[in-house]
Coordinates of C-alpha atoms in Angstrom, one line a residue:
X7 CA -8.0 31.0 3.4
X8 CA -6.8 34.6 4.7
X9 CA -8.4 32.8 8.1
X10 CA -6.0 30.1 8.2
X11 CA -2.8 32.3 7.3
X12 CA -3.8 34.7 10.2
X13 CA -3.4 31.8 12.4
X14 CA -0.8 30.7 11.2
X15 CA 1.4 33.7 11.8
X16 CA -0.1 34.4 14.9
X17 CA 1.0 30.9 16.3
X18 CA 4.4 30.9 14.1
X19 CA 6.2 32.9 17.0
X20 CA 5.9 30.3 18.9
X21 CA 8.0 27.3 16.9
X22 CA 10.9 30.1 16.3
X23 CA 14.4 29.6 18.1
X24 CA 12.9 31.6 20.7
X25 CA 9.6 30.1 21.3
X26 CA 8.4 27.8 23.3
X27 CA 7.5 25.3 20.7
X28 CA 10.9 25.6 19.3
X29 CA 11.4 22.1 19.6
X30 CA 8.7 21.5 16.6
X31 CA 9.6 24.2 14.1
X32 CA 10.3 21.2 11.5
X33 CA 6.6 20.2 12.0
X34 CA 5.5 23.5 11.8
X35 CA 7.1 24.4 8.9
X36 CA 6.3 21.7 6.9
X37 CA 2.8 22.1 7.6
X38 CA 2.9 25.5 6.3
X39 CA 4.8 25.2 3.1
X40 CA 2.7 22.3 2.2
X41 CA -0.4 24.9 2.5
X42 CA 1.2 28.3 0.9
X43 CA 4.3 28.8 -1.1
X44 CA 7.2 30.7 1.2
X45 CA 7.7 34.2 0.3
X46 CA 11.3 34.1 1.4
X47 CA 13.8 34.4 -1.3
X48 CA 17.9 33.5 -1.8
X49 CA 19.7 36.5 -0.9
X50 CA 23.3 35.5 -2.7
X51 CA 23.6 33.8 -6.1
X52 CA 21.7 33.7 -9.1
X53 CA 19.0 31.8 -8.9
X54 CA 15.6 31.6 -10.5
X55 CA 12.5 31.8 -8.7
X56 CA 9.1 29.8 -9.7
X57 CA 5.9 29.8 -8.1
X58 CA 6.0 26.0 -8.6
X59 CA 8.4 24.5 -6.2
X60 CA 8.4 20.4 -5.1
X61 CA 5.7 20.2 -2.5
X62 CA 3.7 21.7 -5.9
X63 CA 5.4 19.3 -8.4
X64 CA 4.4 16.2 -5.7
X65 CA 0.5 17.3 -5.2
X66 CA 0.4 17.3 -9.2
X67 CA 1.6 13.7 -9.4
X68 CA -0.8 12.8 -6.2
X69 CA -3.6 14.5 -8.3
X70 CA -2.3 12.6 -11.5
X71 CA -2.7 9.2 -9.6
X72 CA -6.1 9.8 -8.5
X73 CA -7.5 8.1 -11.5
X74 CA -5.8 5.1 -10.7
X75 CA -6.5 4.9 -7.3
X76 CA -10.0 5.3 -7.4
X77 CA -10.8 2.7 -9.8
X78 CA -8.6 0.2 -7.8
X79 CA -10.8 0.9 -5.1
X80 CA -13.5 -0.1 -7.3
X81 CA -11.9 -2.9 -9.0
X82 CA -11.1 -4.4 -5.6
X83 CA -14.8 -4.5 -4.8
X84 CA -15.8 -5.4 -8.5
X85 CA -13.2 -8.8 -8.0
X86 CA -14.9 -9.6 -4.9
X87 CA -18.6 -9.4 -5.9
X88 CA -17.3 -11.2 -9.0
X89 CA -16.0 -14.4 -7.0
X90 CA -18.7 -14.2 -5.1
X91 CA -21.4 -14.7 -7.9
X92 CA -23.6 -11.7 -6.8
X93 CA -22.4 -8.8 -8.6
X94 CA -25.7 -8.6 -10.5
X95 CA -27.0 -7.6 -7.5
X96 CA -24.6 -4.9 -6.0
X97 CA -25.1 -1.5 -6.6
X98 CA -21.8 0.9 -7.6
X99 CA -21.8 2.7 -4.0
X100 CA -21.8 -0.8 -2.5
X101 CA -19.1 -1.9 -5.3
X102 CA -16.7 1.0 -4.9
X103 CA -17.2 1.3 -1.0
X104 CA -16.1 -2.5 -0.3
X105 CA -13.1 -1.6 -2.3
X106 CA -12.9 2.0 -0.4
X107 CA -12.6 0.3 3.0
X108 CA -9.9 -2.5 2.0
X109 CA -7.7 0.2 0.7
X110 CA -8.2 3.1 2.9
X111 CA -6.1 1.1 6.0
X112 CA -3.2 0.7 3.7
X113 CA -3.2 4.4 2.5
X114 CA -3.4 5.3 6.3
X115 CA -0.4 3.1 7.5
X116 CA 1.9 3.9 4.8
X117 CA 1.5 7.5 5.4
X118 CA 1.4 7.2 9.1
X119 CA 4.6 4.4 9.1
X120 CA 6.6 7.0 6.3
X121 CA 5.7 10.5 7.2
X122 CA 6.3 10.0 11.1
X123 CA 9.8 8.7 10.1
X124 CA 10.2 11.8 7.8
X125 CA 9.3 14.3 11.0
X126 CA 11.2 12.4 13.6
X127 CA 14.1 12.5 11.2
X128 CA 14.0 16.1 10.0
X129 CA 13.3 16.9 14.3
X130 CA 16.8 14.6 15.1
X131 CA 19.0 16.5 12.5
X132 CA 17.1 19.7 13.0
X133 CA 15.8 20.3 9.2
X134 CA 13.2 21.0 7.1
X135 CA 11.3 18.6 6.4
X136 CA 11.2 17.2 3.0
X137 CA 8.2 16.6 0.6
X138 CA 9.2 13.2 -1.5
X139 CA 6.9 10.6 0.5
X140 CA 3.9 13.1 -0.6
X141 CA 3.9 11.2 -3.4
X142 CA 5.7 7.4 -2.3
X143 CA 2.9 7.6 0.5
X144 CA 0.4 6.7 -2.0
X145 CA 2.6 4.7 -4.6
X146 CA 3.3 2.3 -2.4
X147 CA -0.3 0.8 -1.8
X148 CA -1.2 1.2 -5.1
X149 CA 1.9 -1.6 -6.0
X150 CA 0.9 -4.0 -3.6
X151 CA -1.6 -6.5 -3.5
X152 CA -4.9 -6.0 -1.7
X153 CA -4.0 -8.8 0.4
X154 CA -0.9 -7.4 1.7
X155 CA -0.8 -7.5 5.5
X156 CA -0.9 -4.2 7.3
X157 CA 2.6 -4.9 9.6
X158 CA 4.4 -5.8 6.2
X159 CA 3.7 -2.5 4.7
X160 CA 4.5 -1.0 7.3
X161 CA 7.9 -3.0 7.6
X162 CA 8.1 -1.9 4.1
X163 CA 7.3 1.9 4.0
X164 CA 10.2 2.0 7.2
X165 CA 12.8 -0.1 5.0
X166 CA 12.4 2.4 2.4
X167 CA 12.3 5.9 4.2
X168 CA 15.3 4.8 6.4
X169 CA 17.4 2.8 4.0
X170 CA 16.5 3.7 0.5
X171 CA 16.0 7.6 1.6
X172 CA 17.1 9.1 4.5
X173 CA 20.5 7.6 4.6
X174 CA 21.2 8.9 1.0
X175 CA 20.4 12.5 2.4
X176 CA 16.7 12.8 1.9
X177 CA 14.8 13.6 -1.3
X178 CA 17.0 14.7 -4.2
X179 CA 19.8 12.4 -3.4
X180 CA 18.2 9.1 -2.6
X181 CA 19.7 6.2 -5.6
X182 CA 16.4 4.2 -6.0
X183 CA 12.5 4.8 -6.0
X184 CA 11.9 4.8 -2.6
X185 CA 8.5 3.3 -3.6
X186 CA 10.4 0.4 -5.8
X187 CA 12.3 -0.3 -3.1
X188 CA 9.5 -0.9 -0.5
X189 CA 8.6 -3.3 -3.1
X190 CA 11.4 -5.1 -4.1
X191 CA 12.1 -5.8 0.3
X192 CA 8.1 -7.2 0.2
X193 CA 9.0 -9.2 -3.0
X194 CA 12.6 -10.8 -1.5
X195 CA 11.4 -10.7 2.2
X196 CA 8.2 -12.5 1.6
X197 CA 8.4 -14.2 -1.7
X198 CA 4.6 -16.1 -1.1
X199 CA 2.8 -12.5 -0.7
X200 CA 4.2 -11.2 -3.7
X201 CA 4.9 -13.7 -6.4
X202 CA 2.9 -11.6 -9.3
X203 CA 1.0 -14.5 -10.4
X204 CA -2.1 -14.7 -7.7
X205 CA -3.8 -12.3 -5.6
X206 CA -6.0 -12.3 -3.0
X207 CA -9.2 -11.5 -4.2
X208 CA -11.0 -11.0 -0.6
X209 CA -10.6 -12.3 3.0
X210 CA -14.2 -10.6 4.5
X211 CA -17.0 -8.7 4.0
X212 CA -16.1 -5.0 5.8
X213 CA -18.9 -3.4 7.6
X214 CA -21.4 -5.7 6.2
X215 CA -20.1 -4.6 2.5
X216 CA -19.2 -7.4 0.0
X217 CA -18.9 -11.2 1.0
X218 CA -17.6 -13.3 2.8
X219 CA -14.9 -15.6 1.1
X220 CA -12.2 -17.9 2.3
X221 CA -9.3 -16.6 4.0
X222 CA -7.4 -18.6 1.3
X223 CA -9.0 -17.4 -1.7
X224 CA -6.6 -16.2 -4.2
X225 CA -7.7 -15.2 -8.6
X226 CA -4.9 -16.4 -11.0
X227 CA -3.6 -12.8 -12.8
X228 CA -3.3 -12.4 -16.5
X229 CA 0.0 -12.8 -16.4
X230 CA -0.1 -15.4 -13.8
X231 CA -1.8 -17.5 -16.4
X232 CA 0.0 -17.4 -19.2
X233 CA 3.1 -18.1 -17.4
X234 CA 1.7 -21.2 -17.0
X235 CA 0.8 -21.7 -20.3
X236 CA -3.0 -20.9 -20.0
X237 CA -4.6 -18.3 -22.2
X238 CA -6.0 -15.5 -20.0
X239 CA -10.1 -15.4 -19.5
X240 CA -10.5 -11.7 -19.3
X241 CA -11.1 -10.3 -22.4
X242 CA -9.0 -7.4 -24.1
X243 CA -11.3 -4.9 -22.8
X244 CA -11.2 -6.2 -19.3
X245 CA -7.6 -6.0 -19.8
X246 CA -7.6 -2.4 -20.7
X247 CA -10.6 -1.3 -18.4
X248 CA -8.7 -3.0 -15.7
X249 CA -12.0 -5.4 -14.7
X250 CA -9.1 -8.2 -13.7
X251 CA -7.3 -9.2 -10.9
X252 CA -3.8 -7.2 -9.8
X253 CA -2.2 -4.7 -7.5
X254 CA -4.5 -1.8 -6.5
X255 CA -3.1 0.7 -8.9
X256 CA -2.0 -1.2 -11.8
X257 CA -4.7 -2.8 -13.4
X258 CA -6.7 0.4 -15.8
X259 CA -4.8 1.0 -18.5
X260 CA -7.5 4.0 -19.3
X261 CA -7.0 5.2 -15.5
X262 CA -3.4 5.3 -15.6
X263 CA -3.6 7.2 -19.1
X264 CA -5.5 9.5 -17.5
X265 CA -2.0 10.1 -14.9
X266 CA 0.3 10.2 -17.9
X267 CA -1.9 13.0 -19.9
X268 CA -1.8 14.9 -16.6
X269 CA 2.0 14.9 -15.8
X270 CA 2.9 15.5 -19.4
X271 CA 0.0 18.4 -19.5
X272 CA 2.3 19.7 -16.4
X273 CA 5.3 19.8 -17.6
X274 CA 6.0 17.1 -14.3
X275 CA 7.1 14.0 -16.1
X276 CA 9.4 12.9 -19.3
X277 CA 7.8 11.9 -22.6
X278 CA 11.3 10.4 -23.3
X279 CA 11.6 8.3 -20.9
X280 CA 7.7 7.2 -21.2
X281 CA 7.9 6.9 -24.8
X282 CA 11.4 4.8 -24.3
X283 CA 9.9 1.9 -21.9
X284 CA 6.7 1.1 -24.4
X285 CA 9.5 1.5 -27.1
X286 CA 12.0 -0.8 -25.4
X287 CA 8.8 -3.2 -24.3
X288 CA 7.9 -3.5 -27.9
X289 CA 10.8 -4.1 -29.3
X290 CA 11.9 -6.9 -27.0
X291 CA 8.2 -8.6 -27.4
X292 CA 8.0 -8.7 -31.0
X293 CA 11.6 -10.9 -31.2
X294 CA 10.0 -13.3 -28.2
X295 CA 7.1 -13.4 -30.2
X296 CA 8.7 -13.5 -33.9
X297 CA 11.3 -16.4 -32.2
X298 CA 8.9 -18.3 -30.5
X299 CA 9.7 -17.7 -27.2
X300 CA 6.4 -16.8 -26.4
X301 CA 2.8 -16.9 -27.7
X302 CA 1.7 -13.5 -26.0
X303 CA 1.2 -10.9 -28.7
X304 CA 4.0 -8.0 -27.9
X305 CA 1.5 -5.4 -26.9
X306 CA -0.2 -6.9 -24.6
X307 CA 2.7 -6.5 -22.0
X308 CA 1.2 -3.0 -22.1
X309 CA -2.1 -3.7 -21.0
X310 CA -1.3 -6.3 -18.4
X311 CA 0.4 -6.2 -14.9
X312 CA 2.3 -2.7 -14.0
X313 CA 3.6 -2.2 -17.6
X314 CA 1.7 0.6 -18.0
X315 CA 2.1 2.1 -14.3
X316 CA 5.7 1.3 -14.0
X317 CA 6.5 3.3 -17.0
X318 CA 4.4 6.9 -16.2
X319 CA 4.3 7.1 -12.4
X320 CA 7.9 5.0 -11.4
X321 CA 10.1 4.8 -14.2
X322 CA 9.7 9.0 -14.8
X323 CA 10.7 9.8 -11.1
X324 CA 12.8 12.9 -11.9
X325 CA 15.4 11.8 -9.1
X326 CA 16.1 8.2 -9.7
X327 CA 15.8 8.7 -13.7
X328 CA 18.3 10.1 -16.1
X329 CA 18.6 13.6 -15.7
X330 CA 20.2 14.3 -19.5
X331 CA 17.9 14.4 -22.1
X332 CA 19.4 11.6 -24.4
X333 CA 20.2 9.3 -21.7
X334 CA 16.1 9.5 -21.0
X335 CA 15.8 7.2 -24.2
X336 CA 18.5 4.6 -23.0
X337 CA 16.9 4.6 -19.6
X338 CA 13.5 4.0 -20.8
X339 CA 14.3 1.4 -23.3
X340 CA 16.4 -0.5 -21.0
X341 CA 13.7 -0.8 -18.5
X342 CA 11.0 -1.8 -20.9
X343 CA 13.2 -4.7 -22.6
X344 CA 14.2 -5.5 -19.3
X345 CA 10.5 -5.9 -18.1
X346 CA 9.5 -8.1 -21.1
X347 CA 13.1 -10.5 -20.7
X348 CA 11.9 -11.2 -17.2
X349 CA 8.2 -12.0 -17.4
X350 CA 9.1 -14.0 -20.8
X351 CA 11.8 -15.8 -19.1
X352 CA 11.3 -16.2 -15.5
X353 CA 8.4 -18.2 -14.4
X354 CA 8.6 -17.8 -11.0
X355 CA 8.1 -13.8 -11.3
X356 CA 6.1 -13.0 -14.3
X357 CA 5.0 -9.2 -13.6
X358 CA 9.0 -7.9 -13.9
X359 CA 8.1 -4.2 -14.2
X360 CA 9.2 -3.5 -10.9
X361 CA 12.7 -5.0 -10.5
X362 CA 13.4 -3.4 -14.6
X363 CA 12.7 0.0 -12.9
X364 CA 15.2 -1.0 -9.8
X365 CA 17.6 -2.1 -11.9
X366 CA 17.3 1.0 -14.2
X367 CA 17.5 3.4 -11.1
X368 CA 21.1 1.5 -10.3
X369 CA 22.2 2.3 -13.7
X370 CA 20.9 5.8 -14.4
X371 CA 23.9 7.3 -13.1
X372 CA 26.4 5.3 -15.1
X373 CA 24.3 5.8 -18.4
X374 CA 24.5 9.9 -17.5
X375 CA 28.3 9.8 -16.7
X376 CA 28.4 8.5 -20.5
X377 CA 26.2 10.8 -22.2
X378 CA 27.8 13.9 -20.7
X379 CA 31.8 12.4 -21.5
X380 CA 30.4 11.8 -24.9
X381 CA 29.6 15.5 -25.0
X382 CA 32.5 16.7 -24.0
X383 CA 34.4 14.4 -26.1
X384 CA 32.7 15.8 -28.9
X385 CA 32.8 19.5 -28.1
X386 CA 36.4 18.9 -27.8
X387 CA 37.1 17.6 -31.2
X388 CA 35.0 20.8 -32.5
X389 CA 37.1 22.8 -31.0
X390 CA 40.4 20.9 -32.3
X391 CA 41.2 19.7 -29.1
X392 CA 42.1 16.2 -28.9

């Protein structure tokens, strides 16, 4: 490593005002504070100083969703061998590599597509530039459906560095998940892709991996089924494992407890608002279920769709979330009631995580301006102020 940061300062010169590179110092800097922490300090004002600043905090959530990611890759190639009728025969390398190769494109445009908006943006207004899509780079495959076309995500990583980011002012100020936004445009812009209730299970065998299946090919989800009033055919601990058909990152509940365990571990994400969304989810289940409304036991919202995902990697983003602690439990219990109200009474879109957590990003604010005039209302009256 003491290589690496030799070279580094021996090329650094060069992307100064003065150098020659001048032009790239963004890039260059970037580079370099995503590899070693700056040693430069504030000079005025108190501040405090941390060894763990947000390029840090976003690797630990990238690390966090490893889990997930990795056995979506193998799920994807699980699903296919599955439909196919020769998974006895496939070995795990030949499994997890099919699964490997489908994803792997979509990893590679989202962070090509996003990140080269971030550095032309940060080169335009001549700043730093910022570290958020370190972490909506690999969110945003993991939410989609295998099937999803290479051009749309790209269409959709754009729509949401541009629209849902940069024009708020860049990381830190930006109103909604940048990754819930890229897909809410996939899920109004191109309803048929991303309907919640089918998936495409495989279009073609890659490098002589998996097999070949027609284009049209799609597996009914879970939840796809019983909105249409059919029981599921996984079992519970297919459901749990994540052996059934959904978006790359959303169907192990184990892989995605894994993530949770890890940003709580780290200090990175809020057991409030976690705790909050399974409350809220459980809560608005049990009166569907105890009025009829729907035959699906209340806990299984939990281990189906992107319950589970929704509520420790999107609804805990420290930027669209509540930032006061007691508005955390409003925030998480209104998205997980609002997640259950949709997939019990919409039909048409029975996952629902998703648009709860967009809906709960618009409101976050609002429920924070409360909270903090409630405080002051109170401290007031203890002080005898009216």
């Amino acid at each position: 490593m003491s290589a690496l940061r030799n070279y580094l300062n021996k090329i650094k010169p060069n992307f100064e005002p003065e150098g020659k590179l001048h032009a790239f110092r963004s890039i260059f800097d970037g580079f370099e504070t995503f590899l070693y922490v700056p040693n430069t300090t504030a000079k005025t004002g108190v501040n405090i100083h941390d060894a763990i600043d947000s390029k840090r905090i976003m690797s630990m959530v990238v690390i966090a969703l490893m889990p997930a990611m990795l056995f979506g890759m193998y799920n994807i190639g699980y699903q296919n061998y599955l439909a196919a009728g020769t998974l006895a025969s496939a070995s795990f390398f030949e499994v997890f590599f099919f699964g490997f190769l489908a994803v792997l494109p979509k990893i590679l445009v989202s962070y090509i597509v996003g990140l080269g908006i971030e550095f032309a943006w940060a080169q335009w207004k001549g700043e730093e530039i910022q570290e958020g899509y370190l972490v909506s780079g690999i969110l945003i495959p993991l939410i989609v459906p295998i099937g999803c076309p290479l051009w749309m995500l790209a269409l959709a990583c754009a729509f949401s560095v541009i629209f849902c980011k940069e024009i708020f002012g860049g990381t830190g100020m930006n109103l909604f998940n940048p990754a819930i936004a890229a897909r809410m445009f996939l899920f109004f812009a191109y309803p048929s892709k991303m309907t919640g209730d089918t998936i495409w299970v495989a279009q073609d065998s890659i490098f002589g991996l998996g097999n070949t299946l027609p284009d049209t090919f799609t597996a009914a989800t879970p939840l796809g089924q019983l909105a249409q009033g059919i029981n599921p055919n996984a079992s519970i601990c297919d459901m749990i494992c994540g052996f059934i058909p959904g978006s790359i990152g959303e169907t192990s509940v184990i892989a995605i407890a894994i993530g949770a365990v890890i940003l709580l571990w780290m200090g990175i994400a809020s057991w409030r608002t976690m705790l909050s969304v399974f409350v809220g989810g459980a809560a608005m289940g049990l009166l569907f279920e105890s009025t009829g409304a729907t035959t699906m036991p209340w806990w299984h919202h939990f281990i189906l769709g992107g319950f589970a995902f929704g509520a420790v990697f999107m609804a805990t983003d420290p930027v669209t979330s509540c930032r006061t602690e007691c508005g955390k439990y409003f925030y998480g219990f209104i998205i997980g009631a609002m997640a259950v109200i949709i997939r019990v009474k919409n039909a048409g879109y029975p996952e629902g995580m998703m648009l709860a957590i967009f809906f709960g990003n618009m409101i976050a604010p609002l429920i924070d301006h409360f909270v903090v005039e409630r405080n002051i209302s109170k401290r007031l009256k203890r002080g005898g102020t009216k």
